[in-house]
XYZ file of C-alpha atoms in Angstrom:
629
model
C -19.173 53.889 -7.970
C -19.865 53.431 -4.247
C -21.460 49.995 -4.303
C -18.788 48.641 -6.638
C -15.871 50.039 -4.629
C -17.404 48.735 -1.380
C -17.914 45.315 -2.964
C -14.322 45.157 -4.214
C -12.980 46.245 -0.829
C -15.039 43.510 0.894
C -13.834 40.939 -1.649
C -10.211 41.902 -1.032
C -10.726 41.653 2.719
C -12.307 38.185 2.472
C -9.968 36.864 -0.202
C -8.506 34.146 2.065
C -12.036 32.937 2.849
C -12.726 32.555 -0.863
C -9.516 30.487 -1.204
C -10.732 28.185 1.578
C -14.052 27.763 -0.244
C -12.159 26.963 -3.442
C -10.282 24.155 -1.641
C -13.539 22.817 -0.134
C -15.216 22.743 -3.537
C -12.222 20.958 -5.053
C -12.195 18.346 -2.259
C -15.951 17.744 -2.564
C -15.778 17.273 -6.337
C -12.688 15.062 -6.319
C -14.213 12.781 -3.676
C -17.651 12.567 -5.268
C -16.307 12.076 -8.812
C -13.512 9.620 -7.998
C -15.000 6.965 -10.326
C -15.166 9.387 -13.273
C -12.206 10.366 -15.438
C -11.968 14.149 -15.391
C -9.641 17.121 -15.051
C -10.281 19.744 -12.369
C -9.509 23.446 -12.699
C -10.455 26.172 -10.228
C -9.646 29.727 -9.273
C -10.654 32.697 -7.139
C -11.301 35.732 -9.320
C -8.467 38.241 -9.457
C -9.190 41.740 -8.143
C -8.263 43.414 -11.458
C -10.508 41.031 -13.376
C -13.402 41.780 -11.035
C -12.921 45.537 -11.359
C -12.831 45.279 -15.142
C -15.956 43.130 -15.286
C -18.018 45.398 -13.042
C -16.871 48.548 -14.865
C -17.508 47.144 -18.371
C -21.038 46.007 -17.639
C -22.167 48.988 -15.559
C -24.332 50.341 -18.390
C -26.356 47.141 -18.501
C -27.783 47.764 -15.000
C -30.025 50.465 -13.561
C -27.835 50.851 -10.497
C -24.577 49.551 -9.081
C -26.287 47.294 -6.532
C -27.874 45.204 -9.254
C -24.528 45.010 -11.034
C -22.820 43.734 -7.880
C -25.661 41.343 -7.016
C -25.278 39.574 -10.385
C -21.669 38.478 -9.729
C -21.726 34.690 -9.425
C -18.181 33.599 -10.231
C -15.906 34.933 -7.489
C -15.082 31.267 -6.932
C -15.267 29.055 -10.004
C -14.466 25.425 -10.709
C -14.375 23.528 -13.976
C -14.943 19.795 -14.480
C -13.491 18.702 -17.831
C -14.777 15.242 -18.755
C -12.760 12.746 -20.737
C -16.016 11.160 -21.997
C -19.225 13.004 -22.711
C -21.147 9.868 -21.648
C -20.441 10.908 -18.040
C -22.443 14.160 -18.356
C -25.656 12.837 -16.811
C -23.870 11.252 -13.848
C -21.922 14.430 -13.129
C -25.090 16.521 -13.317
C -26.733 14.269 -10.703
C -23.679 14.376 -8.429
C -23.415 18.181 -8.566
C -27.077 18.398 -7.525
C -26.385 16.031 -4.632
C -23.289 17.664 -3.138
C -24.232 21.337 -3.603
C -27.268 23.532 -3.126
C -27.902 24.472 -6.774
C -29.356 27.973 -7.210
C -29.343 28.078 -11.004
C -27.880 26.668 -14.207
C -27.311 27.669 -17.815
C -26.565 25.739 -20.989
C -23.372 26.284 -22.963
C -22.724 27.385 -25.667
C -24.999 30.393 -25.239
C -26.855 31.742 -28.239
C -26.346 35.472 -28.188
C -24.770 38.514 -29.698
C -21.205 37.644 -28.754
C -21.400 33.880 -29.174
C -19.785 32.067 -32.062
C -22.585 31.069 -34.394
C -22.512 27.306 -34.821
C -24.904 24.453 -34.241
C -23.632 21.652 -32.086
C -23.585 18.436 -34.069
C -22.065 16.353 -31.307
C -22.788 16.058 -27.593
C -19.097 16.645 -27.106
C -19.886 20.362 -27.357
C -22.317 20.276 -24.433
C -21.542 22.445 -21.455
C -23.414 23.211 -18.222
C -22.786 26.072 -15.837
C -24.143 25.517 -12.305
C -24.474 28.302 -9.738
C -24.262 26.705 -6.296
C -23.628 27.321 -2.628
C -22.109 24.935 -0.105
C -24.489 22.694 1.829
C -24.416 22.044 5.555
C -24.150 24.551 8.437
C -22.610 27.203 6.188
C -25.793 27.121 4.088
C -27.533 28.970 6.904
C -24.812 31.550 7.377
C -25.193 35.077 6.040
C -21.853 34.797 4.177
C -22.131 31.902 1.757
C -21.239 33.179 -1.734
C -22.479 31.696 -4.978
C -19.944 29.474 -6.754
C -19.838 28.731 -10.465
C -19.255 25.104 -11.454
C -18.666 24.507 -15.159
C -19.028 21.017 -16.624
C -17.833 20.405 -20.174
C -16.265 17.787 -22.387
C -12.561 17.792 -23.156
C -13.332 18.844 -26.735
C -15.556 21.731 -25.681
C -12.758 22.889 -23.390
C -10.164 22.525 -26.139
C -12.343 24.381 -28.632
C -12.934 27.231 -26.164
C -9.201 27.469 -25.500
C -8.455 27.791 -29.199
C -11.216 30.356 -29.653
C -9.720 32.492 -26.929
C -6.425 32.495 -28.818
C -8.027 34.558 -31.623
C -9.902 36.661 -29.053
C -13.303 36.536 -30.692
C -14.843 37.847 -27.474
C -13.398 41.265 -28.227
C -15.658 41.549 -31.272
C -19.245 42.741 -31.255
C -21.782 40.781 -33.164
C -20.623 37.959 -35.383
C -16.860 37.411 -35.761
C -15.159 39.226 -38.607
C -15.099 37.274 -41.873
C -11.328 36.855 -41.615
C -11.867 34.814 -38.450
C -14.665 32.570 -39.718
C -12.354 30.239 -41.664
C -10.004 29.574 -38.714
C -13.036 28.944 -36.499
C -14.466 26.459 -39.005
C -11.091 24.710 -39.099
C -11.014 24.493 -35.303
C -14.516 23.049 -35.256
C -13.478 20.451 -37.822
C -10.458 19.395 -35.771
C -12.618 19.129 -32.636
C -15.237 17.156 -34.583
C -12.604 14.598 -35.602
C -11.538 14.285 -31.982
C -15.129 13.829 -30.879
C -15.709 11.119 -33.498
C -12.649 9.288 -32.181
C -13.950 9.593 -28.630
C -17.342 8.210 -29.606
C -15.625 5.246 -31.275
C -13.737 4.653 -28.028
C -16.981 4.802 -26.022
C -18.789 2.390 -28.353
C -15.976 -0.124 -28.866
C -13.224 -0.011 -26.230
C -15.251 1.193 -23.221
C -17.725 -1.760 -23.115
C -14.788 -4.202 -23.320
C -12.989 -2.371 -20.507
C -16.119 -2.475 -18.325
C -16.667 -6.143 -19.118
C -13.104 -7.055 -18.200
C -12.868 -4.912 -15.047
C -13.809 -7.896 -12.868
C -11.194 -10.127 -14.480
C -8.074 -8.837 -12.784
C -5.156 -8.106 -15.071
C -7.257 -8.185 -18.263
C -8.300 -4.564 -17.778
C -4.748 -3.344 -17.221
C -3.612 -5.280 -20.297
C -6.370 -3.599 -22.307
C -5.210 -0.174 -21.147
C -1.664 -1.034 -22.191
C -2.896 -2.187 -25.607
C -4.822 1.050 -26.150
C -1.773 3.065 -25.055
C 0.453 1.092 -27.439
C -1.967 1.699 -30.311
C -2.037 5.413 -29.517
C 1.757 5.474 -29.404
C 2.008 3.967 -32.877
C -0.176 6.668 -34.433
C 2.013 9.175 -36.275
C 5.092 6.939 -36.449
C 6.313 5.540 -39.757
C 7.926 2.110 -40.036
C 11.443 3.505 -39.608
C 10.354 5.333 -36.435
C 8.862 2.118 -35.044
C 12.029 0.174 -35.860
C 14.068 2.849 -34.051
C 11.854 2.618 -30.938
C 12.052 -1.195 -30.950
C 15.842 -1.081 -31.071
C 15.962 1.585 -28.353
C 13.662 -0.166 -25.905
C 15.278 -2.390 -23.285
C 12.470 -1.962 -20.805
C 9.452 0.238 -20.191
C 10.044 2.085 -16.887
C 6.274 2.270 -16.329
C 6.085 -1.520 -16.279
C 9.096 -1.639 -13.939
C 7.295 0.782 -11.634
C 4.217 -1.466 -11.561
C 6.301 -4.610 -11.003
C 8.392 -3.142 -8.183
C 5.361 -1.694 -6.440
C 3.560 -5.051 -6.683
C 6.598 -6.863 -5.242
C 6.749 -4.704 -2.123
C 4.367 -4.187 0.743
C 1.586 -1.702 0.231
C 2.721 1.922 0.206
C 0.841 3.371 3.161
C -0.928 6.625 2.440
C 0.947 9.575 3.894
C 4.037 7.566 4.878
C 6.238 9.590 2.512
C 4.302 12.858 2.657
C 6.906 14.505 4.906
C 9.347 14.717 1.978
C 6.957 17.061 0.131
C 7.533 19.672 2.831
C 11.267 19.066 3.106
C 13.140 22.320 2.313
C 15.328 20.622 -0.289
C 12.361 19.133 -2.151
C 10.453 22.421 -2.029
C 13.493 24.279 -3.398
C 13.890 21.666 -6.135
C 10.238 21.880 -7.156
C 9.814 25.652 -6.997
C 13.267 27.125 -7.624
C 15.033 27.895 -10.879
C 18.527 27.481 -9.442
C 17.926 24.075 -7.841
C 17.835 21.532 -10.630
C 19.205 18.353 -9.033
C 17.992 16.738 -5.807
C 19.661 13.673 -4.274
C 17.822 11.623 -1.626
C 20.132 9.195 0.169
C 20.076 6.729 3.036
C 21.206 3.320 4.279
C 19.865 0.033 2.869
C 16.267 -0.816 3.694
C 15.246 2.739 4.583
C 12.503 2.872 1.945
C 14.234 4.868 -0.791
C 12.611 2.997 -3.669
C 9.128 3.201 -2.165
C 9.717 6.912 -1.615
C 10.685 7.239 -5.288
C 7.452 5.463 -6.290
C 5.487 7.864 -4.083
C 7.299 10.880 -5.547
C 6.675 9.681 -9.106
C 2.969 9.430 -8.284
C 2.981 12.902 -6.701
C 4.839 14.583 -9.583
C 2.525 12.835 -12.074
C -0.499 14.110 -10.172
C 0.837 17.663 -10.121
C 1.531 17.574 -13.852
C -1.936 16.181 -14.562
C -3.471 19.005 -12.519
C -1.902 21.566 -14.847
C -1.923 20.026 -18.327
C 0.485 21.358 -20.890
C 3.846 20.468 -22.361
C 5.440 19.373 -19.057
C 6.739 15.796 -19.038
C 8.061 13.237 -16.525
C 10.417 10.331 -17.251
C 11.937 7.946 -14.717
C 14.090 4.826 -14.392
C 14.651 2.181 -11.691
C 18.167 0.754 -11.499
C 18.351 -2.851 -10.290
C 21.673 -4.621 -9.903
C 20.070 -8.067 -10.305
C 18.948 -7.345 -13.883
C 21.389 -6.637 -16.726
C 18.750 -4.569 -18.528
C 18.518 -2.259 -15.518
C 22.031 -1.997 -14.099
C 24.075 -0.063 -16.674
C 24.357 3.644 -17.342
C 23.511 3.013 -21.000
C 20.309 1.297 -19.789
C 19.434 4.381 -17.736
C 19.792 6.658 -20.759
C 17.902 4.287 -23.045
C 15.086 4.014 -20.496
C 14.765 7.764 -19.995
C 14.884 8.523 -23.719
C 12.353 5.786 -24.502
C 10.008 7.059 -21.779
C 10.217 10.629 -23.122
C 9.741 9.681 -26.778
C 6.920 7.267 -25.995
C 5.002 10.189 -24.473
C 6.012 12.814 -27.045
C 6.406 11.026 -30.371
C 7.682 14.122 -32.155
C 10.904 13.794 -30.147
C 11.917 10.725 -32.127
C 13.511 13.002 -34.719
C 16.328 13.634 -32.235
C 17.147 9.907 -32.170
C 16.715 9.385 -35.892
C 19.491 11.872 -36.705
C 22.039 9.414 -35.263
C 20.061 6.178 -35.604
C 19.711 6.428 -39.391
C 23.513 6.312 -39.670
C 24.273 3.525 -37.186
C 20.952 1.657 -36.708
C 20.896 -0.588 -33.606
C 24.664 -0.218 -33.037
C 23.930 3.284 -31.772
C 22.565 1.772 -28.557
C 25.055 -1.022 -27.997
C 28.570 -0.249 -29.187
C 31.452 1.077 -27.107
C 30.426 4.691 -27.673
C 26.747 4.206 -26.798
C 27.017 6.166 -23.548
C 28.333 9.271 -25.279
C 26.005 9.004 -28.277
C 22.974 8.661 -26.010
C 24.082 11.613 -23.885
C 24.034 13.745 -27.020
C 20.592 12.441 -27.995
C 19.233 13.206 -24.535
C 20.811 16.665 -24.639
C 19.044 17.394 -27.958
C 15.724 16.276 -26.466
C 16.173 18.403 -23.351
C 16.793 21.445 -25.552
C 13.628 20.880 -27.605
C 11.661 24.165 -27.449
C 8.274 22.402 -27.626
C 8.718 20.937 -24.142
C 7.877 22.687 -20.903
C 9.317 21.530 -17.591
C 11.098 18.170 -17.817
C 11.370 16.030 -14.688
C 13.887 13.143 -14.789
C 13.943 10.742 -11.833
C 16.423 7.868 -11.363
C 16.226 5.433 -8.444
C 19.087 3.458 -6.863
C 22.171 4.917 -8.534
C 24.261 2.582 -6.369
C 22.821 -0.430 -8.220
C 24.211 0.827 -11.527
C 27.653 0.222 -13.033
C 30.659 2.478 -12.450
C 29.850 4.580 -15.534
C 27.033 6.202 -13.549
C 29.652 8.541 -12.066
C 30.442 9.773 -15.588
C 26.745 10.420 -16.209
C 26.469 12.403 -12.971
C 29.488 14.492 -13.932
C 27.893 15.071 -17.344
C 24.605 16.163 -15.751
C 26.376 18.605 -13.434
C 28.614 19.909 -16.248
C 25.738 20.433 -18.708
C 23.504 22.044 -16.075
C 24.610 25.555 -17.012
C 23.815 24.945 -20.709
C 20.254 23.827 -20.069
C 17.119 25.719 -19.176
C 16.049 25.832 -15.507
C 13.043 23.790 -16.619
C 15.194 20.591 -16.525
C 14.949 18.926 -13.094
C 16.727 15.755 -11.926
C 15.836 13.727 -8.807
C 17.970 10.738 -7.794
C 18.234 8.283 -4.896
C 21.077 6.090 -3.673
C 22.855 4.739 -0.642
C 25.394 6.828 1.257
C 28.324 5.783 -0.895
C 31.519 7.902 -1.111
C 31.296 8.371 -4.897
C 27.852 9.929 -4.586
C 28.676 11.889 -1.447
C 31.595 13.440 -3.318
C 29.585 14.450 -6.387
C 26.080 15.041 -5.031
C 26.725 16.021 -1.429
C 28.616 19.191 -2.299
C 27.575 22.425 -0.674
C 25.729 23.842 -3.687
C 23.845 20.602 -4.507
C 20.449 19.907 -2.965
C 20.285 16.687 -0.992
C 18.112 15.102 1.681
C 19.501 12.485 4.059
C 17.051 9.906 5.378
C 19.462 9.327 8.267
C 19.280 12.994 9.283
C 15.480 12.805 8.993
C 15.302 9.747 11.229
C 12.270 11.048 13.137
C 10.190 11.208 9.946
C 11.449 7.786 8.859
C 10.792 6.302 12.315
C 7.182 7.516 12.208
C 6.709 5.941 8.782
C 8.272 2.673 9.999
C 5.962 2.710 13.046
C 2.944 3.018 10.723
C 4.326 0.156 8.637
C 4.730 -1.964 11.775
C 1.097 -1.328 12.721
C 0.034 -2.352 9.225
C 2.074 -5.597 9.361
C 0.801 -6.440 12.856
C -2.781 -6.071 11.661
C -1.961 -8.511 8.848
C -0.398 -10.989 11.274
C -3.228 -10.602 13.783
C -5.794 -11.460 11.110
C -3.762 -14.366 9.702
C -2.601 -15.851 13.013
C -5.387 -14.728 15.377
C -3.095 -12.700 17.644
C -4.535 -11.713 20.999
C -4.517 -8.036 21.951
C -1.752 -8.794 24.487
C 0.412 -10.483 21.840
C -0.113 -7.581 19.455
C 1.293 -5.210 22.081
C 4.325 -7.448 22.700
C 5.094 -7.873 18.995
C 4.698 -4.160 18.310
C 7.021 -3.223 21.179
C 9.702 -5.669 20.024
C 9.547 -4.555 16.381
C 9.733 -0.883 17.321
C 12.763 -1.478 19.566
C 14.739 -3.487 17.006
C 13.722 -1.997 13.641
C 16.198 0.918 13.772
C 14.129 2.793 11.225
C 14.496 0.055 8.582
C 11.430 -0.991 6.594
C 13.178 -4.036 5.146
C 14.065 -5.422 8.577
C 10.406 -5.208 9.625
C 9.237 -6.868 6.384
C 11.720 -9.766 6.726
C 10.926 -10.423 10.386
C 7.174 -10.322 9.773
C 7.630 -12.764 6.903
C 9.279 -15.170 9.361
C 6.482 -14.616 11.902
C 3.935 -15.679 9.283
C 5.533 -19.150 9.292
C 5.016 -19.904 13.005
C 2.030 -20.366 15.311
C 1.062 -17.439 17.465
C 2.282 -19.330 20.531
C 5.858 -19.197 19.174
C 5.821 -15.587 17.982
C 7.162 -14.028 21.179
C 10.042 -16.494 21.632
C 11.009 -16.202 17.951
C 11.061 -12.397 18.169
C 13.548 -12.581 21.021
C 15.997 -14.410 18.741
C 15.949 -11.818 15.978
C 18.867 -9.353 16.250
C 18.645 -5.671 15.344
C 20.162 -4.525 12.041
C 20.048 -6.052 8.563
C 23.426 -7.803 8.519
C 22.944 -9.598 11.876
C 19.496 -10.629 10.669
C 20.945 -11.982 7.419
C 23.594 -13.803 9.462
C 20.933 -15.555 11.515
C 18.872 -16.435 8.417
C 21.916 -18.014 6.690
C 22.897 -19.877 9.854
C 19.429 -21.471 10.008
C 19.619 -22.529 6.353
C 23.016 -24.175 6.815
C 21.915 -25.981 9.997
C 18.803 -27.764 8.800
C 18.400 -31.415 9.747
C 18.481 -32.765 6.195
C 21.961 -32.439 4.651
C 20.576 -32.869 1.134
C 18.257 -29.887 1.682
C 21.200 -27.831 2.941
C 23.163 -28.562 -0.226
C 20.197 -27.792 -2.505
C 19.450 -24.502 -0.691
C 23.134 -23.582 -0.985
C 23.020 -24.218 -4.743
C 19.848 -22.157 -5.150
C 21.324 -19.215 -3.217
C 24.521 -19.394 -5.308
C 22.568 -19.423 -8.572
C 20.293 -16.527 -7.643
C 23.166 -14.438 -6.255
C 25.570 -14.904 -9.158
C 23.089 -14.798 -12.070
C 23.215 -11.755 -14.345
C 19.418 -11.555 -14.362
C 16.523 -13.005 -12.337
C 16.104 -16.717 -13.118
C 12.846 -18.500 -13.842
C 11.859 -21.542 -11.786
C 12.467 -23.971 -14.661
C 15.970 -22.550 -15.192
C 16.905 -23.070 -11.537
C 15.484 -26.598 -11.701
C 17.758 -27.391 -14.657
C 20.912 -25.776 -13.231
C 20.485 -27.297 -9.765
C 19.155 -30.643 -11.115
C 16.012 -30.389 -8.999
C 12.493 -31.497 -9.845
C 10.479 -28.329 -10.499
C 7.540 -29.726 -8.505
C 9.567 -29.590 -5.282
C 11.460 -26.389 -6.013
C 9.040 -24.001 -4.303
C 9.356 -25.898 -1.017
C 13.130 -25.635 -1.190
C 12.929 -21.926 -1.937
C 10.751 -21.503 1.155
C 13.534 -23.196 3.125
C 15.951 -20.496 1.915
C 14.594 -18.188 4.586
C 13.507 -14.765 3.385
C 16.504 -14.211 1.114
C 14.570 -14.925 -2.065
C 11.025 -14.541 -3.297
C 8.979 -15.779 -6.273
C 6.933 -13.503 -8.534
C 5.260 -14.807 -11.679
C 7.481 -17.927 -11.738
C 10.642 -15.803 -11.541
C 12.976 -15.911 -8.528
C 14.390 -12.672 -7.088
C 16.663 -11.793 -4.196
C 14.575 -9.892 -1.692
C 16.782 -6.765 -1.796
C 20.095 -5.500 -3.121
C 21.476 -5.573 0.439
C 20.857 -9.349 0.483
C 22.929 -9.749 -2.687
C 25.702 -7.591 -1.212
C 25.664 -9.786 1.895
C 25.851 -12.999 -0.124
C 28.721 -11.722 -2.299
C 30.858 -10.759 0.691
C 34.084 -12.805 0.683
C 33.215 -14.562 3.930
C 29.773 -15.600 2.675
C 31.200 -16.679 -0.706
C 33.394 -19.195 1.088
C 30.404 -20.528 2.990
C 28.188 -20.804 -0.079
C 30.841 -22.379 -2.312
C 32.344 -24.778 0.237
C 29.323 -25.429 2.416
C 31.537 -24.915 5.482
C 30.627 -22.195 7.977
C 33.297 -20.534 10.097
C 32.887 -21.252 13.759
């Protein structure tokens, strides 16, 4: 087998080149199909698989050269479409981005094909045989690539068929296999009918509402809620309602909307950090703690990591699952350890409804008291433990942000996680963030625990802050018509004083938005480095306004927002402070950058601002109105 052995030897030698082509094909498809909902799969053929294929089909060719010449799938990619209505668009795009050398329809009608007639377009499949366009098209080495396009139901049906290995049979499948195949086709048919109903009813509404802002996102939530309800009886739904304090996915959206835009690549360095790599790839590294000082971007990094882990799980569909929670000290629904457990369990069960049986075992005895009595922490730990041991789940990723904004019981939960680690499968992975507080350093900074310090990675953080500064200066330059000279001055000052703190940059730039460009340079000179000195200056300005009535009203507003157990709505502050709601927004603007308004709700700008306000010295100032000289 000279030609075959030579071909395999050449393939082995050029294997890295084929991997590069695979990445190029993936990048081309993902870019060109970004407006289409699809799943991408790709691979370079394994050497053993190639040897087996060439050996098995040698009798079908007159000589080995013809056998070798017919190999067209050394690199193969698969585009799995969520909606079969996208077939025509994908076919056009493939013809545009590749040099198509041939195509075949799937399913094939032949000796080894399952004998069925496609009753739905959901069973359509196209196999394209392409080469890359551009300069490489003229090169002597430009192998043919197979691109498969199929619907999600065709892909699912094929996967199930492979499980009973019908391809090993010659001719029609054995009679014993015909019934299971008919059953599989029936299940896929039902799925396809459901998809067509979605295309005919929900899809036009979604397209119609896409230009109407939040309507489209609300529609997606409604569809998700409907899908969640399927398969749950009334007792299950009552259990979920009692369990739910918040939906962490909504918290994620709200927090991301409240902060400045997450710049692409600003957190990418963490993906190559040795601790993160060990956490993601290793079996012995199940808990990763990311820690740093206030304002260093920990929450935005968590949002970026959630997006990255979600993307990785979507790229390899299966039974893997991600659940997360954002602790926030300013909200009683988000600042207790019981809330953390309820949020994580709700997030898991909402994705995998079959897991509700683990809650029902305890819930049916205690009902809603299970989640709120004095033993709720311990009962919920046991529920979570049962879920984590469920054999139907693959890898489970649990991510909790801002442990320092939770109550003191969080230390007990951390001890429980560390203690139960040896009982659980290596597939359970925890990722947490917090400030550099002694309680967390003691438990999570131990020698055998993985942790990444943002302070020790100050170069990476400084680069990200520099990119953020450039982004904010571009905003200011557009809004305030900064000259090129002023841009340079502002950038230099921000870089010198930021000390690697995103929050400091955001607060200072918010103040710069309030003044004319002519005053920007002189105002910058007055801003001190560091968060606490900046807060000190902001409070000093509030308490030294010209109008004494405004000073007193601002003091009341700051007291209310700082001491409230949850974020207050504008009308609530108006009632408590005895202020006309029509003038409240102006007064809030006079409170410096300590507080912000989102959807008629008032929030402190950051947990560090609340900590500053609740310091004993500041309490005296806020309560008495007298500032120490």
